[in-house]
Amino acid sequence: MENKRVPEKIWKVIKDNPIVVLLVIVCIIVGFTIDNFFSFRNLNSLISNTTVRFLIALGVSGCLITKGTDLSAGRAVGLCACLAGTLLQDPTYTGRMYNWPEFNLLVAFLIVVAVGAAFGLVNGLIISKLNVPPFIATLGTQTIVYGICLVFTNAQPIGNFKGSYKNFVNGTWLKGIFTVGGEDFPGIPYLLAWAVVFGMLFWFIYNKTTHGKYMYAIGGNENAAEVSGVNTARTKILIYVTAGVMYAIAGYLLAPKGGGASSGSGMGYELEAIAGCTIGGVSTTGGIGTVGGVLVGVLVFELLKIVLQFLGVNPYYNYIVQGLVIVTAVAMDIRKYVAKK
């Protein structure tokens, strides 16, 4: 009896996550047919890119679970990256954007997080108190944040960060402790710790706290949640503030990871985050989603980009492929919702 259930479970996983399964199969095929795909260097690149996107997707996931969205995520990440960059430019660099006093890493981090939380609060208040649909509200704040970033940076790139800032973000543990196939182990990126810590924190919030229960209740049926005593306005405000904090942290890490920051930093990241969440099982119809699913979705989406790169696909076509994946994932999610009804 148990043996019969195992194939059924496997088939259910394949049926519920066809995009994930298909992309994993493609990755395996590419890995065994193209040199250097399975390499430590490629793995490190995957970890670094996934971490930043994962933090953004965690912020977006709460919005999606409550039937909302956040189109301002990418621009908020960009603004926070620029802010962190200006606060932590090398004090000896003659071309500093602002002649501010020298900040240490923690103080700069707290300032950036406070700014991100403030923009999240604005989104939450507009959505919960003014009853503006999340799509429209965050589309408006997206444009506002981008404008602020342009004014703040004067559309100029920001670079030459402090060595301590670059090492804090781009450093690794256990570098060169062994060699495999002539390749020295490049170490475990510090960025991985951010993904692990916040992944565990959000898992706890989503599964073990009253806030998590309220969030899923609102996504399932907001009117019923309100009748049962849930303060829906306060819960949604907290969700968007939390999202803003996650964008700020992602921006703080993005600046040195990318070697610089500009008003274009973070552009389109909100769409990647939404795509990763949707691929990972966060339903756009609300009330459904897990932290593990978000991680898998973001990881698979990043793997897709690496696969296209190794296949030598014209970078311009990457956007077409990614767009098709997003549309397909959302269409399948809605189809499952309709089937359940």
GROMACS .gro file of C-alpha atoms in nm:
model
  341
    1MET     CA    1   0.000   0.000   0.000
    2GLU     CA    2   0.283   0.236   0.096
    3ASN     CA    3   0.473   0.154  -0.224
    4LYS     CA    4   0.172   0.260  -0.431
    5ARG     CA    5   0.154   0.593  -0.252
    6VAL     CA    6   0.516   0.686  -0.331
    7PRO     CA    7   0.468   0.705  -0.712
    8GLU     CA    8   0.144   0.894  -0.652
    9LYS     CA    9   0.328   1.150  -0.439
   10ILE     CA   10   0.602   1.184  -0.698
   11TRP     CA   11   0.348   1.232  -0.974
   12LYS     CA   12   0.165   1.495  -0.763
   13VAL     CA   13   0.491   1.689  -0.717
   14ILE     CA   14   0.556   1.678  -1.093
   15LYS     CA   15   0.197   1.774  -1.171
   16ASP     CA   16   0.196   2.067  -0.925
   17ASN     CA   17   0.541   2.198  -1.020
   18PRO     CA   18   0.596   2.125  -1.391
   19ILE     CA   19   0.806   2.438  -1.454
   20VAL     CA   20   1.042   2.357  -1.167
   21VAL     CA   21   1.080   1.995  -1.278
   22LEU     CA   22   1.136   2.095  -1.642
   23LEU     CA   23   1.401   2.354  -1.556
   24VAL     CA   24   1.582   2.112  -1.324
   25ILE     CA   25   1.594   1.854  -1.605
   26VAL     CA   26   1.730   2.120  -1.844
   27CYS     CA   27   1.997   2.216  -1.587
   28ILE     CA   28   2.106   1.854  -1.552
   29ILE     CA   29   2.132   1.810  -1.929
   30VAL     CA   30   2.328   2.134  -1.970
   31GLY     CA   31   2.552   2.040  -1.678
   32PHE     CA   32   2.656   1.713  -1.837
   33THR     CA   33   2.701   1.855  -2.187
   34ILE     CA   34   2.875   2.189  -2.125
   35ASP     CA   35   3.207   2.228  -1.943
   36ASN     CA   36   3.232   2.428  -1.620
   37PHE     CA   37   2.859   2.435  -1.554
   38PHE     CA   38   2.909   2.213  -1.250
   39SER     CA   39   3.186   2.419  -1.090
   40PHE     CA   40   3.251   2.588  -0.758
   41ARG     CA   41   3.276   2.926  -0.928
   42ASN     CA   42   2.936   2.883  -1.090
   43LEU     CA   43   2.791   2.763  -0.759
   44ASN     CA   44   2.924   3.070  -0.579
   45SER     CA   45   2.774   3.296  -0.843
   46LEU     CA   46   2.440   3.117  -0.805
   47ILE     CA   47   2.447   3.155  -0.425
   48SER     CA   48   2.533   3.526  -0.440
   49ASN     CA   49   2.269   3.611  -0.700
   50THR     CA   50   2.004   3.396  -0.534
   51THR     CA   51   2.059   3.548  -0.189
   52VAL     CA   52   1.979   3.905  -0.294
   53ARG     CA   53   1.676   3.795  -0.499
   54PHE     CA   54   1.560   3.564  -0.219
   55LEU     CA   55   1.554   3.850   0.033
   56ILE     CA   56   1.347   4.060  -0.208
   57ALA     CA   57   1.115   3.768  -0.280
   58LEU     CA   58   1.060   3.711   0.093
   59GLY     CA   59   0.939   4.069   0.119
   60VAL     CA   60   0.713   4.034  -0.185
   61SER     CA   61   0.575   3.696  -0.071
   62GLY     CA   62   0.375   3.845   0.217
   63CYS     CA   63   0.216   4.094  -0.020
   64LEU     CA   64   0.119   3.818  -0.265
   65ILE     CA   65  -0.018   3.589   0.007
   66THR     CA   66  -0.261   3.867   0.107
   67LYS     CA   67  -0.369   3.909  -0.258
   68GLY     CA   68  -0.153   4.218  -0.297
   69THR     CA   69   0.170   4.292  -0.479
   70ASP     CA   70   0.459   4.538  -0.465
   71LEU     CA   71   0.581   4.688  -0.791
   72SER     CA   72   0.803   4.936  -0.604
   73ALA     CA   73   1.038   4.663  -0.476
   74GLY     CA   74   1.307   4.698  -0.743
   75ARG     CA   75   1.325   5.076  -0.723
   76ALA     CA   76   1.332   5.063  -0.342
   77VAL     CA   77   1.625   4.821  -0.363
   78GLY     CA   78   1.801   5.058  -0.602
   79LEU     CA   79   1.748   5.363  -0.380
   80CYS     CA   80   1.873   5.175  -0.072
   81ALA     CA   81   2.176   5.051  -0.267
   82CYS     CA   82   2.260   5.409  -0.365
   83LEU     CA   83   2.206   5.534  -0.010
   84ALA     CA   84   2.428   5.261   0.135
   85GLY     CA   85   2.687   5.335  -0.132
   86THR     CA   86   2.705   5.706  -0.050
   87LEU     CA   87   2.723   5.639   0.324
   88LEU     CA   88   3.003   5.387   0.283
   89GLN     CA   89   3.220   5.536   0.010
   90ASP     CA   90   3.592   5.534   0.082
   91PRO     CA   91   3.658   5.854   0.285
   92THR     CA   92   3.988   5.905   0.099
   93TYR     CA   93   3.815   5.898  -0.241
   94THR     CA   94   3.821   6.250  -0.386
   95GLY     CA   95   3.514   6.192  -0.600
   96ARG     CA   96   3.275   6.114  -0.316
   97MET     CA   97   2.915   6.204  -0.398
   98TYR     CA   98   2.849   6.366  -0.059
   99ASN     CA   99   3.108   6.495   0.183
  100TRP     CA  100   2.944   6.321   0.478
  101PRO     CA  101   3.128   6.210   0.791
  102GLU     CA  102   3.253   5.852   0.790
  103PHE     CA  103   2.990   5.595   0.892
  104ASN     CA  104   3.058   5.249   1.025
  105LEU     CA  105   2.884   4.949   0.869
  106LEU     CA  106   2.620   4.906   1.140
  107VAL     CA  107   2.509   5.270   1.152
  108ALA     CA  108   2.484   5.283   0.772
  109PHE     CA  109   2.287   4.957   0.777
  110LEU     CA  110   2.037   5.093   1.031
  111ILE     CA  111   1.990   5.416   0.831
  112VAL     CA  112   1.923   5.220   0.512
  113VAL     CA  113   1.681   4.985   0.687
  114ALA     CA  114   1.494   5.282   0.838
  115VAL     CA  115   1.452   5.438   0.492
  116GLY     CA  116   1.328   5.108   0.348
  117ALA     CA  117   1.082   5.065   0.635
  118ALA     CA  118   0.953   5.420   0.582
  119PHE     CA  119   0.870   5.352   0.217
  120GLY     CA  120   0.707   5.023   0.318
  121LEU     CA  121   0.497   5.212   0.572
  122VAL     CA  122   0.384   5.454   0.302
  123ASN     CA  123   0.277   5.162   0.082
  124GLY     CA  124   0.095   4.996   0.370
  125LEU     CA  125  -0.093   5.311   0.469
  126ILE     CA  126  -0.200   5.389   0.111
  127ILE     CA  127  -0.327   5.032   0.061
  128SER     CA  128  -0.491   4.972   0.399
  129LYS     CA  129  -0.616   5.318   0.493
  130LEU     CA  130  -0.694   5.475   0.155
  131ASN     CA  131  -0.807   5.143   0.004
  132VAL     CA  132  -0.602   5.198  -0.310
  133PRO     CA  133  -0.546   4.866  -0.494
  134PRO     CA  134  -0.190   4.738  -0.428
  135PHE     CA  135  -0.109   4.732  -0.800
  136ILE     CA  136  -0.190   5.102  -0.841
  137ALA     CA  137  -0.048   5.210  -0.506
  138THR     CA  138   0.290   5.046  -0.557
  139LEU     CA  139   0.305   5.149  -0.921
  140GLY     CA  140   0.276   5.508  -0.802
  141THR     CA  141   0.535   5.470  -0.525
  142GLN     CA  142   0.765   5.291  -0.770
  143THR     CA  143   0.777   5.606  -0.982
  144ILE     CA  144   0.816   5.830  -0.677
  145VAL     CA  145   1.105   5.624  -0.538
  146TYR     CA  146   1.278   5.622  -0.876
  147GLY     CA  147   1.243   6.001  -0.897
  148ILE     CA  148   1.388   6.042  -0.547
  149CYS     CA  149   1.679   5.817  -0.644
  150LEU     CA  150   1.749   6.024  -0.956
  151VAL     CA  151   1.747   6.346  -0.752
  152PHE     CA  152   1.959   6.192  -0.476
  153THR     CA  153   2.227   6.059  -0.713
  154ASN     CA  154   2.186   6.320  -0.987
  155ALA     CA  155   2.176   6.013  -1.215
  156GLN     CA  156   2.547   5.952  -1.141
  157PRO     CA  157   2.697   5.611  -1.058
  158ILE     CA  158   2.837   5.550  -0.711
  159GLY     CA  159   3.149   5.344  -0.647
  160ASN     CA  160   3.479   5.324  -0.456
  161PHE     CA  161   3.333   5.172  -0.141
  162LYS     CA  162   3.521   5.117   0.183
  163GLY     CA  163   3.727   4.799   0.190
  164SER     CA  164   3.548   4.680   0.506
  165TYR     CA  165   3.211   4.716   0.331
  166LYS     CA  166   3.323   4.517   0.027
  167ASN     CA  167   3.482   4.245   0.240
  168PHE     CA  168   3.175   4.223   0.463
  169VAL     CA  169   2.951   4.147   0.166
  170ASN     CA  170   3.181   3.971  -0.081
  171GLY     CA  171   3.399   3.774   0.161
  172THR     CA  172   3.405   3.396   0.191
  173TRP     CA  173   3.470   3.128   0.451
  174LEU     CA  174   3.712   2.834   0.405
  175LYS     CA  175   3.863   2.964   0.083
  176GLY     CA  176   4.118   2.729  -0.077
  177ILE     CA  177   4.096   2.455   0.187
  178PHE     CA  178   4.093   2.187  -0.084
  179THR     CA  179   4.120   2.136  -0.459
  180VAL     CA  180   3.893   1.934  -0.688
  181GLY     CA  181   3.982   1.871  -1.054
  182GLY     CA  182   4.245   2.141  -1.045
  183GLU     CA  183   3.999   2.400  -0.912
  184ASP     CA  184   4.063   2.555  -0.570
  185PHE     CA  185   3.761   2.575  -0.346
  186PRO     CA  186   3.658   2.944  -0.367
  187GLY     CA  187   3.500   2.939  -0.023
  188ILE     CA  188   3.145   2.976   0.107
  189PRO     CA  189   3.009   3.328   0.042
  190TYR     CA  190   2.917   3.537   0.345
  191LEU     CA  191   2.595   3.615   0.158
  192LEU     CA  192   2.474   3.259   0.220
  193ALA     CA  193   2.442   3.339   0.591
  194TRP     CA  194   2.193   3.618   0.511
  195ALA     CA  195   1.976   3.377   0.312
  196VAL     CA  196   1.984   3.113   0.587
  197VAL     CA  197   1.909   3.354   0.871
  198PHE     CA  198   1.621   3.534   0.701
  199GLY     CA  199   1.484   3.214   0.552
  200MET     CA  200   1.458   3.064   0.901
  201LEU     CA  201   1.318   3.387   1.045
  202PHE     CA  202   1.042   3.411   0.784
  203TRP     CA  203   0.961   3.041   0.819
  204PHE     CA  204   0.907   3.100   1.191
  205ILE     CA  205   0.695   3.412   1.130
  206TYR     CA  206   0.480   3.244   0.865
  207ASN     CA  207   0.425   2.919   1.055
  208LYS     CA  208   0.455   2.991   1.426
  209THR     CA  209   0.324   3.341   1.490
  210THR     CA  210  -0.016   3.506   1.510
  211HIS     CA  211   0.092   3.752   1.241
  212GLY     CA  212   0.154   3.461   1.004
  213LYS     CA  213  -0.189   3.314   1.074
  214TYR     CA  214  -0.353   3.652   1.016
  215MET     CA  215  -0.164   3.694   0.689
  216TYR     CA  216  -0.290   3.364   0.548
  217ALA     CA  217  -0.639   3.435   0.679
  218ILE     CA  218  -0.650   3.769   0.495
  219GLY     CA  219  -0.531   3.602   0.176
  220GLY     CA  220  -0.791   3.329   0.207
  221ASN     CA  221  -1.087   3.559   0.277
  222GLU     CA  222  -1.027   3.912   0.401
  223ASN     CA  223  -1.388   3.980   0.496
  224ALA     CA  224  -1.411   3.660   0.699
  225ALA     CA  225  -1.079   3.739   0.869
  226GLU     CA  226  -1.203   4.085   0.965
  227VAL     CA  227  -1.528   3.946   1.103
  228SER     CA  228  -1.333   3.695   1.313
  229GLY     CA  229  -1.140   3.977   1.480
  230VAL     CA  230  -0.828   4.014   1.266
  231ASN     CA  231  -0.705   4.373   1.240
  232THR     CA  232  -0.655   4.354   0.865
  233ALA     CA  233  -0.529   4.710   0.825
  234ARG     CA  234  -0.257   4.673   1.087
  235THR     CA  235  -0.153   4.333   0.951
  236LYS     CA  236  -0.119   4.463   0.597
  237ILE     CA  237   0.076   4.768   0.712
  238LEU     CA  238   0.317   4.539   0.898
  239ILE     CA  239   0.353   4.320   0.588
  240TYR     CA  240   0.451   4.614   0.368
  241VAL     CA  241   0.685   4.759   0.631
  242THR     CA  242   0.854   4.419   0.656
  243ALA     CA  243   0.880   4.411   0.278
  244GLY     CA  244   1.044   4.755   0.281
  245VAL     CA  245   1.299   4.635   0.536
  246MET     CA  246   1.385   4.336   0.317
  247TYR     CA  247   1.434   4.559   0.012
  248ALA     CA  248   1.664   4.781   0.219
  249ILE     CA  249   1.876   4.484   0.328
  250ALA     CA  250   1.892   4.358  -0.030
  251GLY     CA  251   2.001   4.704  -0.147
  252TYR     CA  252   2.267   4.723   0.124
  253LEU     CA  253   2.413   4.395  -0.003
  254LEU     CA  254   2.364   4.472  -0.372
  255ALA     CA  255   2.592   4.778  -0.393
  256PRO     CA  256   2.927   4.611  -0.315
  257LYS     CA  257   2.818   4.282  -0.472
  258GLY     CA  258   2.771   4.459  -0.806
  259GLY     CA  259   3.079   4.675  -0.762
  260GLY     CA  260   2.874   4.994  -0.760
  261ALA     CA  261   2.526   5.143  -0.750
  262SER     CA  262   2.323   5.377  -0.967
  263SER     CA  263   1.966   5.491  -1.023
  264GLY     CA  264   1.925   5.186  -1.249
  265SER     CA  265   2.016   4.939  -0.975
  266GLY     CA  266   1.739   4.695  -0.889
  267MET     CA  267   1.540   4.769  -1.205
  268GLY     CA  268   1.302   4.481  -1.277
  269TYR     CA  269   1.387   4.295  -0.958
  270GLU     CA  270   1.026   4.314  -0.845
  271LEU     CA  271   0.919   4.111  -1.149
  272GLU     CA  272   1.188   3.851  -1.082
  273ALA     CA  273   1.075   3.830  -0.720
  274ILE     CA  274   0.710   3.787  -0.819
  275ALA     CA  275   0.813   3.525  -1.075
  276GLY     CA  276   1.023   3.337  -0.820
  277CYS     CA  277   0.737   3.341  -0.569
  278THR     CA  278   0.485   3.221  -0.827
  279ILE     CA  279   0.711   2.945  -0.959
  280GLY     CA  280   0.766   2.841  -0.597
  281GLY     CA  281   0.395   2.799  -0.528
  282VAL     CA  282   0.294   3.135  -0.381
  283SER     CA  283  -0.053   3.177  -0.524
  284THR     CA  284  -0.149   3.508  -0.682
  285THR     CA  285  -0.504   3.433  -0.567
  286GLY     CA  286  -0.392   3.465  -0.204
  287GLY     CA  287  -0.367   3.250   0.107
  288ILE     CA  288  -0.105   3.005  -0.020
  289GLY     CA  289   0.274   3.011  -0.006
  290THR     CA  290   0.575   2.879   0.185
  291VAL     CA  291   0.927   3.009   0.248
  292GLY     CA  292   1.072   2.686   0.110
  293GLY     CA  293   0.871   2.730  -0.207
  294VAL     CA  294   0.993   3.088  -0.246
  295LEU     CA  295   1.355   2.971  -0.216
  296VAL     CA  296   1.303   2.697  -0.474
  297GLY     CA  297   1.130   2.938  -0.712
  298VAL     CA  298   1.405   3.201  -0.690
  299LEU     CA  299   1.676   2.935  -0.718
  300VAL     CA  300   1.518   2.784  -1.028
  301PHE     CA  301   1.472   3.127  -1.188
  302GLU     CA  302   1.839   3.209  -1.128
  303LEU     CA  303   1.939   2.870  -1.268
  304LEU     CA  304   1.737   2.948  -1.580
  305LYS     CA  305   1.943   3.265  -1.637
  306ILE     CA  306   2.270   3.077  -1.589
  307VAL     CA  307   2.159   2.800  -1.827
  308LEU     CA  308   2.072   3.054  -2.098
  309GLN     CA  309   2.411   3.215  -2.049
  310PHE     CA  310   2.598   2.883  -2.083
  311LEU     CA  311   2.394   2.794  -2.389
  312GLY     CA  312   2.517   3.114  -2.551
  313VAL     CA  313   2.168   3.254  -2.597
  314ASN     CA  314   2.162   3.619  -2.702
  315PRO     CA  315   2.108   3.816  -2.377
  316TYR     CA  316   1.823   4.004  -2.541
  317TYR     CA  317   1.630   3.678  -2.575
  318ASN     CA  318   1.667   3.612  -2.203
  319TYR     CA  319   1.392   3.859  -2.127
  320ILE     CA  320   1.158   3.683  -2.368
  321VAL     CA  321   1.222   3.345  -2.207
  322GLN     CA  322   1.187   3.485  -1.856
  323GLY     CA  323   0.862   3.659  -1.952
  324LEU     CA  324   0.720   3.338  -2.093
  325VAL     CA  325   0.808   3.156  -1.771
  326ILE     CA  326   0.634   3.424  -1.562
  327VAL     CA  327   0.316   3.419  -1.773
  328THR     CA  328   0.309   3.038  -1.775
  329ALA     CA  329   0.358   3.015  -1.398
  330VAL     CA  330   0.079   3.265  -1.324
  331ALA     CA  331  -0.156   3.104  -1.579
  332MET     CA  332  -0.103   2.761  -1.421
  333ASP     CA  333  -0.156   2.904  -1.074
  334ILE     CA  334  -0.489   3.060  -1.175
  335ARG     CA  335  -0.589   2.737  -1.350
  336LYS     CA  336  -0.533   2.542  -1.028
  337TYR     CA  337  -0.741   2.798  -0.838
  338VAL     CA  338  -1.029   2.771  -1.086
  339ALA     CA  339  -1.012   2.389  -1.074
  340LYS     CA  340  -1.041   2.393  -0.693
  341LYS     CA  341  -1.351   2.615  -0.713
   0.00000   0.00000   0.00000
